[in-house]
Structure formats: C-alpha cells, structure tokens
Coordinates of C-alpha atoms in Angstrom, one line a residue:
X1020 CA 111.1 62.7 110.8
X1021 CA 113.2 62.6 113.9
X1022 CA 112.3 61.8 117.6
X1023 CA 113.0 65.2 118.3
X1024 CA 111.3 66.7 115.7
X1025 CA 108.4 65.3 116.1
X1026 CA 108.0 65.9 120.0
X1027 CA 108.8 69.8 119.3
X1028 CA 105.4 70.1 117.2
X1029 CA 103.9 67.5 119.1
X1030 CA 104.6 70.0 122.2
X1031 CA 103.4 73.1 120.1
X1032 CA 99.9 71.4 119.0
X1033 CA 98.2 71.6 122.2
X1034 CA 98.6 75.1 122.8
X1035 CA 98.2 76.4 119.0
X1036 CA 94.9 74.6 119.3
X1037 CA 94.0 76.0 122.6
X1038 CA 95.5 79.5 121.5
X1039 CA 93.2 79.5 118.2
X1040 CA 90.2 78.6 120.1
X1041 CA 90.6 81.0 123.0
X1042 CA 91.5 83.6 120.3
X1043 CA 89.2 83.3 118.0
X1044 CA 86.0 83.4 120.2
X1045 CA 87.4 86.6 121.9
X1046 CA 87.6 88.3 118.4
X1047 CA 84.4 86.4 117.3
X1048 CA 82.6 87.6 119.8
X1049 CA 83.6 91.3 119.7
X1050 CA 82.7 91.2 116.1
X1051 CA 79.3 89.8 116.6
X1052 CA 79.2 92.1 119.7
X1053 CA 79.6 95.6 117.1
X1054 CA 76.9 94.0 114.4
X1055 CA 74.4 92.6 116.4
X1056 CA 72.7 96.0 116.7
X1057 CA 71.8 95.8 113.2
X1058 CA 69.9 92.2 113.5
X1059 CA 68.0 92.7 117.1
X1060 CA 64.5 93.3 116.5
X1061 CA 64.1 92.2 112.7
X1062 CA 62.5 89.0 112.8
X1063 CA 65.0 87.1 111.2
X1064 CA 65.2 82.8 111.1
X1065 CA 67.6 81.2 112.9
X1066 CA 68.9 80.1 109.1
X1067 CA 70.0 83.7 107.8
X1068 CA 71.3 84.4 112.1
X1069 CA 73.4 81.2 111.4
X1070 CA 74.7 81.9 107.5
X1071 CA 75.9 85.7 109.4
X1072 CA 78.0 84.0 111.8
X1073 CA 79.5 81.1 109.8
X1074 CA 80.9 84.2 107.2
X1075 CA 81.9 86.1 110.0
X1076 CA 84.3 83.8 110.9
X1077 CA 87.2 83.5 108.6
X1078 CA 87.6 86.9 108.5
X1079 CA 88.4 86.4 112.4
X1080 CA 90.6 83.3 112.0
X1081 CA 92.4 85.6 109.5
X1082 CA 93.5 87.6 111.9
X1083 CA 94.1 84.7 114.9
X1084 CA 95.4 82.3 112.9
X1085 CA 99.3 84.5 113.3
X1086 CA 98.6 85.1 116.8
X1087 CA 98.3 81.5 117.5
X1088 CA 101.4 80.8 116.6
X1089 CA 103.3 83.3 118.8
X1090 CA 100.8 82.4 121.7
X1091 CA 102.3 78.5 121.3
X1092 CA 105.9 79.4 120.8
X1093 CA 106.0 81.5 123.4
X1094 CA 104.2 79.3 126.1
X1095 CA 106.1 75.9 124.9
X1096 CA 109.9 77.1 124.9
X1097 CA 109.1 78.6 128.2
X1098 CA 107.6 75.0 129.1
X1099 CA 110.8 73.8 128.0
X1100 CA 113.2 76.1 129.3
X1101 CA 111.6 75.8 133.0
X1102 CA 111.5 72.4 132.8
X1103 CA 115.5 72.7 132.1
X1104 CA 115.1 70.4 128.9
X1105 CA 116.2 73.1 126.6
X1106 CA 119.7 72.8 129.0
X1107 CA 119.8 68.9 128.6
X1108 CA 119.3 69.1 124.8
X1109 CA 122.5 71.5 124.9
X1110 CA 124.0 69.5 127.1
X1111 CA 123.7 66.6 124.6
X1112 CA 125.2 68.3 122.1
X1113 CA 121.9 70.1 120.3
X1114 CA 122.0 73.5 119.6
X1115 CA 119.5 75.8 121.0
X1116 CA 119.2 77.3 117.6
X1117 CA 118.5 73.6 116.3
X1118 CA 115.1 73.9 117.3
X1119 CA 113.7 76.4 115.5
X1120 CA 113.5 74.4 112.2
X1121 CA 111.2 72.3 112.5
X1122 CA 108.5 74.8 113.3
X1123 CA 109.9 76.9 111.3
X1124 CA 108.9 74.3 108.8
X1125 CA 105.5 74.1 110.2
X1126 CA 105.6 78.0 110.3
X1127 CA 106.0 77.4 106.8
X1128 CA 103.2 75.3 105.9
X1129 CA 100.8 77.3 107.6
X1130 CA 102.4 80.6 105.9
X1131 CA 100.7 78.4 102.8
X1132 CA 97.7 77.5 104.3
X1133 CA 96.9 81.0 105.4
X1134 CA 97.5 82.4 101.9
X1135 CA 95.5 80.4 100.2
X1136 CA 92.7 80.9 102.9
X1137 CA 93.4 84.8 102.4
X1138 CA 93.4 84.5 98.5
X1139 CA 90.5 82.2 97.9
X1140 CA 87.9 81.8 100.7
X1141 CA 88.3 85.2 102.9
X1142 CA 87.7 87.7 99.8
X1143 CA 84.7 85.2 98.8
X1144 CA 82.9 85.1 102.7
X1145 CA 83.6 88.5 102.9
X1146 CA 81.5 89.5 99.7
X1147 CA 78.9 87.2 101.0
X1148 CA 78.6 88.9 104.4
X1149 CA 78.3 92.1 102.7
X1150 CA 75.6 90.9 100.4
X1151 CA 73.8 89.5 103.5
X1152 CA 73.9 93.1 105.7
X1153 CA 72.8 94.7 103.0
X1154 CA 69.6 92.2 102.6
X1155 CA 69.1 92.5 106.1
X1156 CA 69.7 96.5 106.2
X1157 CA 67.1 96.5 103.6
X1158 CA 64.4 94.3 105.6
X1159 CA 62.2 96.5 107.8
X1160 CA 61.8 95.7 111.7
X1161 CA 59.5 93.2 112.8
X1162 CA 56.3 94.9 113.1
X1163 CA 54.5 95.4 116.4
X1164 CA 52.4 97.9 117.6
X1165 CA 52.0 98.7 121.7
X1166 CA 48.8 100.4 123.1
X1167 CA 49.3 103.4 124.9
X1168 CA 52.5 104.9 123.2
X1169 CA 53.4 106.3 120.3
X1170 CA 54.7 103.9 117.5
X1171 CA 57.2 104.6 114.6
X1172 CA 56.2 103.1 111.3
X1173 CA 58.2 103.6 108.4
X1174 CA 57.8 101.9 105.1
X1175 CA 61.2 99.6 103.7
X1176 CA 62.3 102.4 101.0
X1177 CA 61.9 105.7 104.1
X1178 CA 59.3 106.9 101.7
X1179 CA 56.5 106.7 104.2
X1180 CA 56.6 107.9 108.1
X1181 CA 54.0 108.0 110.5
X1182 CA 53.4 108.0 114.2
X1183 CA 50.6 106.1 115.2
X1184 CA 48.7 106.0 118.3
X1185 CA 45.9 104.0 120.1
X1186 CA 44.6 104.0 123.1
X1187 CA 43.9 100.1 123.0
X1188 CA 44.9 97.3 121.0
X1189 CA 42.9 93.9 120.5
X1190 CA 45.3 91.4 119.0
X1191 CA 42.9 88.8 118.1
X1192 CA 40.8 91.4 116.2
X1193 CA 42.8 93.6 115.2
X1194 CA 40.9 96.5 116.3
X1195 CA 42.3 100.4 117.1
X1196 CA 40.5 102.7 119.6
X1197 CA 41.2 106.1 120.1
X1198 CA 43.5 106.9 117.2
X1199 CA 46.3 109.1 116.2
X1200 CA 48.7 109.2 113.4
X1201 CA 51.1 112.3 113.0
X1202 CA 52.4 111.9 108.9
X1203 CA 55.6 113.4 108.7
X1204 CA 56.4 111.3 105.4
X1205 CA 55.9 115.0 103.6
X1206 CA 58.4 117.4 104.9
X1207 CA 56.6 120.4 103.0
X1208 CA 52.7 119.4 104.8
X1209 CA 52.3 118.4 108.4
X1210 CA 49.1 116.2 108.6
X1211 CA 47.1 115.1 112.0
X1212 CA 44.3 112.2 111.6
X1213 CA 42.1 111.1 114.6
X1214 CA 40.0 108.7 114.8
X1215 CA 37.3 106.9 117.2
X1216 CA 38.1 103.5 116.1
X1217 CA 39.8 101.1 113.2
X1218 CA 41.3 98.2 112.3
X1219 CA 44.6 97.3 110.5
X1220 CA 44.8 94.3 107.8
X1221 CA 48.2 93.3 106.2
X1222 CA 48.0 92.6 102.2
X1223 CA 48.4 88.7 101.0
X1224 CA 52.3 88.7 101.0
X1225 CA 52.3 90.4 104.3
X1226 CA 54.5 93.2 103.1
X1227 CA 51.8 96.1 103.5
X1228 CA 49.8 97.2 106.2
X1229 CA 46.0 99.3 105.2
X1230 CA 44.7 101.1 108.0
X1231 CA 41.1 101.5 108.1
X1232 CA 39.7 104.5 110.6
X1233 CA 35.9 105.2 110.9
X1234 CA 34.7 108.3 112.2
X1235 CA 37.4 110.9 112.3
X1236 CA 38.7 114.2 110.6
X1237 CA 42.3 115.3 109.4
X1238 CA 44.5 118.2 110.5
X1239 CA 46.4 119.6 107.7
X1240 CA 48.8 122.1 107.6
X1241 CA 51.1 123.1 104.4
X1242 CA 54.2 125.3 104.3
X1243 CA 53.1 126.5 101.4
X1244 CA 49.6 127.7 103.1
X1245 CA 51.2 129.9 105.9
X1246 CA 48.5 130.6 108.8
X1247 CA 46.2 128.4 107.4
X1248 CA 44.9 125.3 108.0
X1249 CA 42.2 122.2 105.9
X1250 CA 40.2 120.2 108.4
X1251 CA 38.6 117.9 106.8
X1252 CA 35.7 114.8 108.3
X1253 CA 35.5 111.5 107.4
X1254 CA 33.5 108.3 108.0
X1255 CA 36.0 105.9 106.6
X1256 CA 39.3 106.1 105.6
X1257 CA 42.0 103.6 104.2
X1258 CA 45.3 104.7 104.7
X1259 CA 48.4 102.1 102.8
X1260 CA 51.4 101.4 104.4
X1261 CA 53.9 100.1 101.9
X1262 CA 56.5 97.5 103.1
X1263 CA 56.2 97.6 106.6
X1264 CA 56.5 93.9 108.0
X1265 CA 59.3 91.8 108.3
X1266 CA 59.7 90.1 105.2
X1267 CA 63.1 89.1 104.3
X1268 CA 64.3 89.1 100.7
X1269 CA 67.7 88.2 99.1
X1270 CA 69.2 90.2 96.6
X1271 CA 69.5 88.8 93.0
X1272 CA 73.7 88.8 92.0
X1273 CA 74.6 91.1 95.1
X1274 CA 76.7 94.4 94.5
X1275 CA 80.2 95.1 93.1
X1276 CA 83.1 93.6 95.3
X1277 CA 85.6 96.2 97.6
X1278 CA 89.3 95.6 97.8
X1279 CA 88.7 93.4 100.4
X1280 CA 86.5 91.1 98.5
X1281 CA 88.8 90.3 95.7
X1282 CA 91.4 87.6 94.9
X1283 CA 95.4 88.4 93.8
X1284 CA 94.2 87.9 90.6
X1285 CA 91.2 89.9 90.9
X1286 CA 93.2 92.8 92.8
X1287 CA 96.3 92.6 89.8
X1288 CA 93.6 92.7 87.0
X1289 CA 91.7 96.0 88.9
X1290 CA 95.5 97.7 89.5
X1291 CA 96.4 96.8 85.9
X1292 CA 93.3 98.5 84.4
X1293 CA 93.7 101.3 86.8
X1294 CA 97.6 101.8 85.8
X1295 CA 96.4 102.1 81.9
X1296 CA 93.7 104.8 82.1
X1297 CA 96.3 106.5 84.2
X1298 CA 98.5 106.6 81.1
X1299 CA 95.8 107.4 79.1
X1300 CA 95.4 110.6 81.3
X1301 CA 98.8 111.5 81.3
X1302 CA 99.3 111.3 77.7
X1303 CA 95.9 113.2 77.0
X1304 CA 97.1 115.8 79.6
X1305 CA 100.8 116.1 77.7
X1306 CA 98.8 116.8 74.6
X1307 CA 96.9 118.7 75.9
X1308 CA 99.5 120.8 77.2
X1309 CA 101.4 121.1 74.1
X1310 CA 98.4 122.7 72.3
X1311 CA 97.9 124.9 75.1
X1312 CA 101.6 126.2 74.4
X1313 CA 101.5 125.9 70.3
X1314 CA 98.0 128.3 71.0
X1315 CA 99.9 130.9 73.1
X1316 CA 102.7 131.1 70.9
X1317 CA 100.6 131.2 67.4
X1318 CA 101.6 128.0 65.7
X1319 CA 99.2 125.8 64.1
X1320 CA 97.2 123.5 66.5
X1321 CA 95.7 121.3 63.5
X1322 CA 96.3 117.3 64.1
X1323 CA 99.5 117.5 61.6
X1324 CA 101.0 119.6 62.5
X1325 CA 100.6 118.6 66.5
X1326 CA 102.0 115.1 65.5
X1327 CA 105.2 116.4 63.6
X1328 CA 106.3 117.8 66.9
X1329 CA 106.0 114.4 68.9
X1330 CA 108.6 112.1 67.5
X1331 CA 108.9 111.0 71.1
X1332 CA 105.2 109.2 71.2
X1333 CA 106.7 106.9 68.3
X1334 CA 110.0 105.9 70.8
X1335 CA 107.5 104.5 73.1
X1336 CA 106.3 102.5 71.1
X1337 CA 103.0 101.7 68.7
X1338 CA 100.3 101.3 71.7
X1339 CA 101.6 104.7 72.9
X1340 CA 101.6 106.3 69.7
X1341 CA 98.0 105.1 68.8
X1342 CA 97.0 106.1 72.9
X1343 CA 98.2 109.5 72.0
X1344 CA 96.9 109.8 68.5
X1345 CA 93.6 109.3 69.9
X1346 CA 93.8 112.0 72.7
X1347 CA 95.0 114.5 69.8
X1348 CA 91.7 113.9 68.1
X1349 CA 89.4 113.8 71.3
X1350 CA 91.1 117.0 72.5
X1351 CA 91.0 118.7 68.7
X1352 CA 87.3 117.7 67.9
X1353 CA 86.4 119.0 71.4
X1354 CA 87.9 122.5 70.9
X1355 CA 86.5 123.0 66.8
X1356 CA 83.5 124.6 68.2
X1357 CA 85.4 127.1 70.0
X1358 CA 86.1 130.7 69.9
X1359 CA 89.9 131.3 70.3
X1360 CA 89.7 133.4 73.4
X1361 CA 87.9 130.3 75.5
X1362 CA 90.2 128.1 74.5
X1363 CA 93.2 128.7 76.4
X1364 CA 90.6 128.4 79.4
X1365 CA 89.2 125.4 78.0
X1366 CA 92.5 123.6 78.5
X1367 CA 93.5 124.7 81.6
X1368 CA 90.4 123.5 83.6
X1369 CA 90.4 120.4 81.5
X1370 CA 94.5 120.3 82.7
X1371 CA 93.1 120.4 86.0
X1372 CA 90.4 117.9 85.5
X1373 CA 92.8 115.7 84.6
X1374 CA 95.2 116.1 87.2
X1375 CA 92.4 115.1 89.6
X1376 CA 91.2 112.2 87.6
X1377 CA 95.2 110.9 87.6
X1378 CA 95.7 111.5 91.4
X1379 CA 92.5 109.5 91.9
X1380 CA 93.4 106.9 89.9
X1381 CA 96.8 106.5 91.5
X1382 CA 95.3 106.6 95.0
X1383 CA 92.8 103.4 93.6
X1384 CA 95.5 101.4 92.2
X1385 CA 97.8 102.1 95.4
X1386 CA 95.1 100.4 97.4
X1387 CA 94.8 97.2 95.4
X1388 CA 98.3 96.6 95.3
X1389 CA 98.1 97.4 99.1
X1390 CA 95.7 94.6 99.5
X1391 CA 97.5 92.1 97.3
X1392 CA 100.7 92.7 99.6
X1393 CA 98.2 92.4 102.9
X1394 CA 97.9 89.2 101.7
X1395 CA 101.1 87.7 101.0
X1396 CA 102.1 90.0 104.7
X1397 CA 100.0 88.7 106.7
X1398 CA 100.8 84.7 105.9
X1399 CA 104.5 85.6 106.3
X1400 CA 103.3 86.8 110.1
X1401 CA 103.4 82.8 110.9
X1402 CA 107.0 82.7 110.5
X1403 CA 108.2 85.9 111.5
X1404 CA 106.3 84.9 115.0
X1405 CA 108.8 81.6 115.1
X1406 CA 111.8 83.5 115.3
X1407 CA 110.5 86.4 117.5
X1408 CA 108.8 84.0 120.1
X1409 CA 110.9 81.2 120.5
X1410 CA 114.6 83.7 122.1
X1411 CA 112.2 85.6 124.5
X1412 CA 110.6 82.7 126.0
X1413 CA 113.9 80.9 126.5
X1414 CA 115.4 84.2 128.0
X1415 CA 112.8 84.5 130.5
X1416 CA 111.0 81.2 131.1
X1417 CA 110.5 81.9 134.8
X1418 CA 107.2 84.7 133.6
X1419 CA 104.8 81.8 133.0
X1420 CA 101.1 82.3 131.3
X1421 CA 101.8 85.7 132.5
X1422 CA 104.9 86.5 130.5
X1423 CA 103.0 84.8 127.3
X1424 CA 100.2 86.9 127.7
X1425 CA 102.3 90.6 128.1
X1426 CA 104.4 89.0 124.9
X1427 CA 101.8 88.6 122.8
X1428 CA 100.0 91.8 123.2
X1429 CA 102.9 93.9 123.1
X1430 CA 104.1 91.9 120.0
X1431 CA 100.4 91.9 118.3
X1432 CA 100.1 95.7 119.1
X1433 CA 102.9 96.6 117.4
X1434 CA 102.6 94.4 114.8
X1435 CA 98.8 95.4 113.8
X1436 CA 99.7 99.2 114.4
X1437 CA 102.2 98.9 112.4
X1438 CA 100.1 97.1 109.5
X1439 CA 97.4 99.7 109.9
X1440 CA 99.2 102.4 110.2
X1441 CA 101.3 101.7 106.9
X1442 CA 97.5 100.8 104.7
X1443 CA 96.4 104.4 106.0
X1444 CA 99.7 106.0 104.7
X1445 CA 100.0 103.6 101.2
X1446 CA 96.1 104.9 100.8
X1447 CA 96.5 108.2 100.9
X1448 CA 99.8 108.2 98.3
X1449 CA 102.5 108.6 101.4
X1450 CA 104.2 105.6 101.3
X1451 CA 105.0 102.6 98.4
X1452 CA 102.2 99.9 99.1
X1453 CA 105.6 97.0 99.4
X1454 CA 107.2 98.9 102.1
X1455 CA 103.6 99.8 103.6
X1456 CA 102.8 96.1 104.1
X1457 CA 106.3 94.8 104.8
X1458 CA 108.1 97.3 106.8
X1459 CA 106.9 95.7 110.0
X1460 CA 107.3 92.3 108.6
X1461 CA 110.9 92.9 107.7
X1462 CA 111.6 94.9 111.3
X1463 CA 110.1 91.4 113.4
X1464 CA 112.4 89.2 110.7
X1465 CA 115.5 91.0 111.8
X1466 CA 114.9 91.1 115.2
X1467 CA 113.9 87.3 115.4
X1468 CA 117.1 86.7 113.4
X1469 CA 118.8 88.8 115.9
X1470 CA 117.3 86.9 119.2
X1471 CA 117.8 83.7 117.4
X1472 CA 121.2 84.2 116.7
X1473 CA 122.1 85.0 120.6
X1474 CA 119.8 82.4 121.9
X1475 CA 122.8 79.6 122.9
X1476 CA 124.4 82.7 124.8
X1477 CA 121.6 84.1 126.7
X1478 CA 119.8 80.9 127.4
X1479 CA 118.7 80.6 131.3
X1480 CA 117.3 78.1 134.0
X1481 CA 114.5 77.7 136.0
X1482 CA 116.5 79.7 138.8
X1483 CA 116.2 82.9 136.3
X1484 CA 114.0 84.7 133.5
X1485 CA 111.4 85.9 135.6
X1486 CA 109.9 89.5 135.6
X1487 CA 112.8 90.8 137.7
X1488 CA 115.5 89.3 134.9
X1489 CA 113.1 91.0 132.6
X1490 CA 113.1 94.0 134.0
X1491 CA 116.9 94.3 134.5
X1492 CA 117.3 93.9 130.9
X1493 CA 115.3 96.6 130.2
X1494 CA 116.6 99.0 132.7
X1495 CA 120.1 98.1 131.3
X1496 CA 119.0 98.5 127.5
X1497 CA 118.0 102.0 128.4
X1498 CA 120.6 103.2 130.9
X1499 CA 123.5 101.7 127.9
X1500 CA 123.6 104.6 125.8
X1501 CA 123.8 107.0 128.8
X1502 CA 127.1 104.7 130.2
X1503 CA 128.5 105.4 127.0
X1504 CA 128.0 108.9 126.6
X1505 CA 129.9 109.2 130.2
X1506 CA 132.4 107.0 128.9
X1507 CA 133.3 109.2 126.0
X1508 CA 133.0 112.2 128.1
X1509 CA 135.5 110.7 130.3

C-alpha cells in the first residue's frame, strides 16, 4: 500500500466514524422516539428495555452505514481541495481521478460488509424485534389504581372492561371505600355495581385481580329487556379480573417471518414456491378454459378426450404434462356432480377465482424478489456515493460543513425517494422489481462516472467553489437550453 493510499483513507476514517455516530443516533433516536409510546407505562425491566434497543439498531445502521460514506467523501475532498493539496498532487503529476481508487476499494469492502450485514443479521434482529413488540403488545399496563377518578381496567385478551371507582384508596391495606364499577365488557347488558366498601387481592402469580365489595346492589340493564331494569342487593360479592397486572411473558417460537425478516436464500426459496403455484394456476385456468369451450360447443369433456387435444402440455415437458394432468382430474371430478346448465357458470367464477389467486401470487413473489434486490441495492449505495461525492466536493470546496450537509440531504432524498418510490410501484405489479431497486442506483453510477470523468477539468482553489460558484453553475445549467433555443432561432 502506498504513502498516498494510505493517507487518503487515513483522512476519510475520522469523519466516516464521526459521520456514522452522528448519524446513527439521529435515526436511532427518531426510531425509539415513534415506539416508545408502546413501552411507557408497562412495567417492563430494564433487561427486555435494553434487548429493544440493541435490535433496533442494525436496522438503523442499515440505513447510515451509505450515508456515512458520502458524509466523509464529501467533507475530506473538500478538506483537501481548500487546503490546495488536491492542486499540488496534480501538480506532481497525479491525476485528480487517481484518487478515487483507493476508496473506491474501501467503498468496495464495505459494499461486502454491508451485504452480508443485510443478508444475515438485519433479517434475523428484525424478526426478533417483532417477536419482542408483540410480547410486549400482549403484556397489559402496569396496574395502579388512583382514588378519586375513574380507572380503566381491562383484562390482557380485551375480554373484560370495567371502570372502577373509589372514593379512597389505602395502599397498605388494600381497602376500597365508596365504590363504583361501570362493566361495559358486555356490549348487549350495561351493568352498575356500588358498594360501601372492599378490598382487592391479586391471585398467587399476580396475573388476576378479585374484587371483594360488601354491602352493595347492582344496576342492570339489558338490550334485550327494553324499559326494564334488575336491581339486585348484595352483602358480598367477588368480582375476577383475569390478567390484569403487569406480568411479562415471552412467546414460545415467535410468529412467521415478513419479507423483511428473511435471508436471499430464504426470500429465493419463498419467490420460487410462489412462481410454481402460479403455474399451477395458470395451467388449471387453461384447462379449465378449454372445457369451458369443448362444453359450449358440444364435444366430449371426459379426461380422454380433453388430453387428445393438448399435445402442447407434452412439449413442455413431463412436470408440465403431469401439472396439467392433475388439474384435468381436479377440474373433472369437481364438475361430475353437476347439472349441465351450472356448469358453464361453474367455470367461469372458478376462471375468475383463479385469475385473482394468480394476480395475488404475482404481486407476492414481486415483493420478495424486491427485497432480495433491496439488498444487493442498498450495499452498492457505498460505492455509488464514492463517485458522486468525491467531483462536487472538489468543485466547490469553498461551502464547508455547510456544503456537506445541503450535499448529503439533497443526495439522500433523492436517493431514498427514489428507492421507495420504486418498492411501492414493483409491489403493486407497475414496475420489474431489478429496475425498481436499481434505477436510482444506476442514475447516481452514471452521474458519478460523469463528475468523475470532468473532475481534472473543473477542479478549483480555495479562491473558488463557494455557494456563489455553486449557484452560477446552476443558474447556467438552467438558462443553457434557453441560449440554445435563441441560437437556433437565430
């Protein structure tokens, strides 16, 4: 490794460290920011609080680990350009364009790095974070009742609702005075208890709470009972609460796993599978089709005679031939029991049916290949970034953090619309889920091969690149296709 070579990445360490930091605790904390409403006021440990931030986070440094890299290029050839070394290196005889490959060749690496992180340990902390939410969806809110107010107590499963309330609470006791529950756990019966005074007890795992009123009567009214009303007194009364408290409990083996939660292989096997019942469909809806016709016009419609017709199921080949064979005699044994005059209707809403069931299945194996193409698109990001960032900050080095900064978002905003925006499109069936992953991929490449190519030409001082340069470039990119329509005119 040369001199020079190994001061260019020494210069872009430092900043791709601080760049990863900085952005990775912005993103970090917006994400905790959107989910912490769904773990204030559960109880939980500071164990299962921990285990939710440390799988929240690669699925951030997915998504900063790119965005580093343009951050660093951008602020180090601007470094560089200010401090006129770029100028001396080409002075010496070393192309501007020279020193683009070696981080290229650490873009490279890290193009690696991130797809192995994106194919092996994102899908997996992913499906764990999923598994955890849905544990702590399913653990009720710390219990804790307030004197005074009315209380909302609902049992883990929604089952059982109630509103309770007491006029004072002893804590060391236990004891209710002055109570009220409204039960709206039945929507057909609407039912009012008072009481003088109870107590509430929890059961020996602490997941239920028994209510134990003394001295009161019960309000009942029943949709069923219109205008009338049961009132009925009581000197004690035990009402269960089931799965009230806040006791947290892990799923056994977790759900099924999303797109997101899948490796290549797991996402090529899914689209595989996917691709052959949609040929199975297909072929059931071609014969189906074909009886549908030999039943309009009269012919037979028993299996050998269907088959004679169908010389081109044997072209395809044997598993096509036996795929078809075997939607004949699904489609024939289903129709035996018939009369003739439902048939024809028969097919054509099974036709239907399966026209559906294939348009589904494309749109499912669309968005697996999508994902496995995310992947591979989002690694490539870490080199695309090289050649985009490297031209603009020598061309105007004079912007500072400042110019780094408007860089980067404009570049990340177009970049992430652009990936969005093609998933959304390759979901729904618009768009071919290569070009919906690489479009914007392939748009950066040429323009950093572009910049790169013009970087020896347009390379500046310190005296120039600044937000005025910047701005006189853009006014003269717009204004040059109005010169030349006046030049034509002319």
């Amino acid at each position: 490794m040369g001199i020079l070579t190994r001061y260019l990445i020494r210069s872009h360490g430092a900043p791709f460290l601080f760049a990863l930091s900085i952005l990775t605790g912005l993103v970090f904390l917006n994400t905790v920011a959107q989910r912490i409403e769904r773990l204030a006021g559960r109880g939980l440990e500071w164990d299962v609080i921990g285990e939710f931030l440390f799988l929240s986070l690669p699925h951030t440094v997915a998504l900063t680990l790119p965005m580093s890299v343009l951050v660093a290029v951008l602020y180090t050839f601007s470094q560089l350009t200010a401090t006129n070394e770029v100028t001396a290196m080409a002075a010496g005889g070393i192309k501007p364009t020279r020193l683009l490959f070696p981080l290229l060749g650490v873009g490279t690496i890290l193009a690696g790095v991130m797809l192995i992180f994106n194919d092996r340990i994102l899908p997996e902390s992913n499906h764990q974070l999923k598994n955890l939410m849905v544990d702590i969806s399913r653990k009720s809110p710390t219990f804790q009742l307030r004197e005074g107010v009315v209380n909302e107590i609902q049992s883990a499963d929604g089952r059982s609702k109630i509103f309770l309330q007491a006029q004072a609470i002893d804590p060391a006791t236990n004891q209710l005075t002055e109570v009220v529950i409204y039960d709206v756990g039945n929507p057909g019966e609407h039912r009012t208890i008072r009481a003088d005074h109870g107590t509430m007890a929890f059961n020996a795992e602490h997941t239920d709470l028994f209510l134990t009123l003394f001295d009161g009567r019960i309000h009942e009214v029943s949709d069923d009972r219109i205008g009338q009303f049961q009132r009925l007194d009581f000197q004690k009364q035990i009402i269960p609460l089931r799965g009230v408290t806040d006791v947290f409990e892990r799923q056994v083996g977790g759900s099924g796993r999303t797109d997101r939660e899948m490796s290549i292989a797991m996402l090529t096997e899914e689209a595989e599978r996917r691709g052959q019942e949609l040929d199975d469909v297909l072929e059931e809806s071609l014969v189906r089709s074909r009886f549908a016709v030999r039943e309009a016009l009269g012919r037979p419609t028993d299996a050998d005679s269907a088959r004679t017709d169908d010389g081109g199921f044997a072209a395809s080949g044997e598993t096509l031939a036996s795929r078809a064979a075997a939607a004949r005699t699904r489609h024939l044994a289903s129709i035996q029991a018939m009369r003739p005059d439902g048939v024809t209707q028969t097919v054509a809403m099974n036709l239907r049916t399966g026209v559906t069931r294939a348009e589904l299945l494309r749109l499912q194996m669309n968005r697996y290949r999508v994902e496995v193409h995310k992947k591979y698109s989002i690694a490539f990001a870490c080199i695309v970034f090289v050649l985009v960032g490297a031209p603009l900050a020598v061309r105007f080095p004079r912007g500072g953090v400042g110019m780094v900064i408007a860089a980067s978002v404009a570049t990340f905003a177009v970049y992430w619309m652009g990936l969005i925006g093609g998933e959304k499109l390759a979901d729904k069936g618009h768009l071919h889920p290569f070009w919906s992953m690489w479009t914007v991929n392939l748009v950066f490449l040429a323009l950093g091969l572009f910049l790169s190519g013009r970087m020896g030409r347009e390379m500046t001082t310190s005296r120039g690149g600044g937000w005025d340069d910047l701005l006189f470039t853009l006014k003269s990119a717009a204004l040059r296709p109005l010169r030349r329509s006046r030049r034509s005119e002319g």
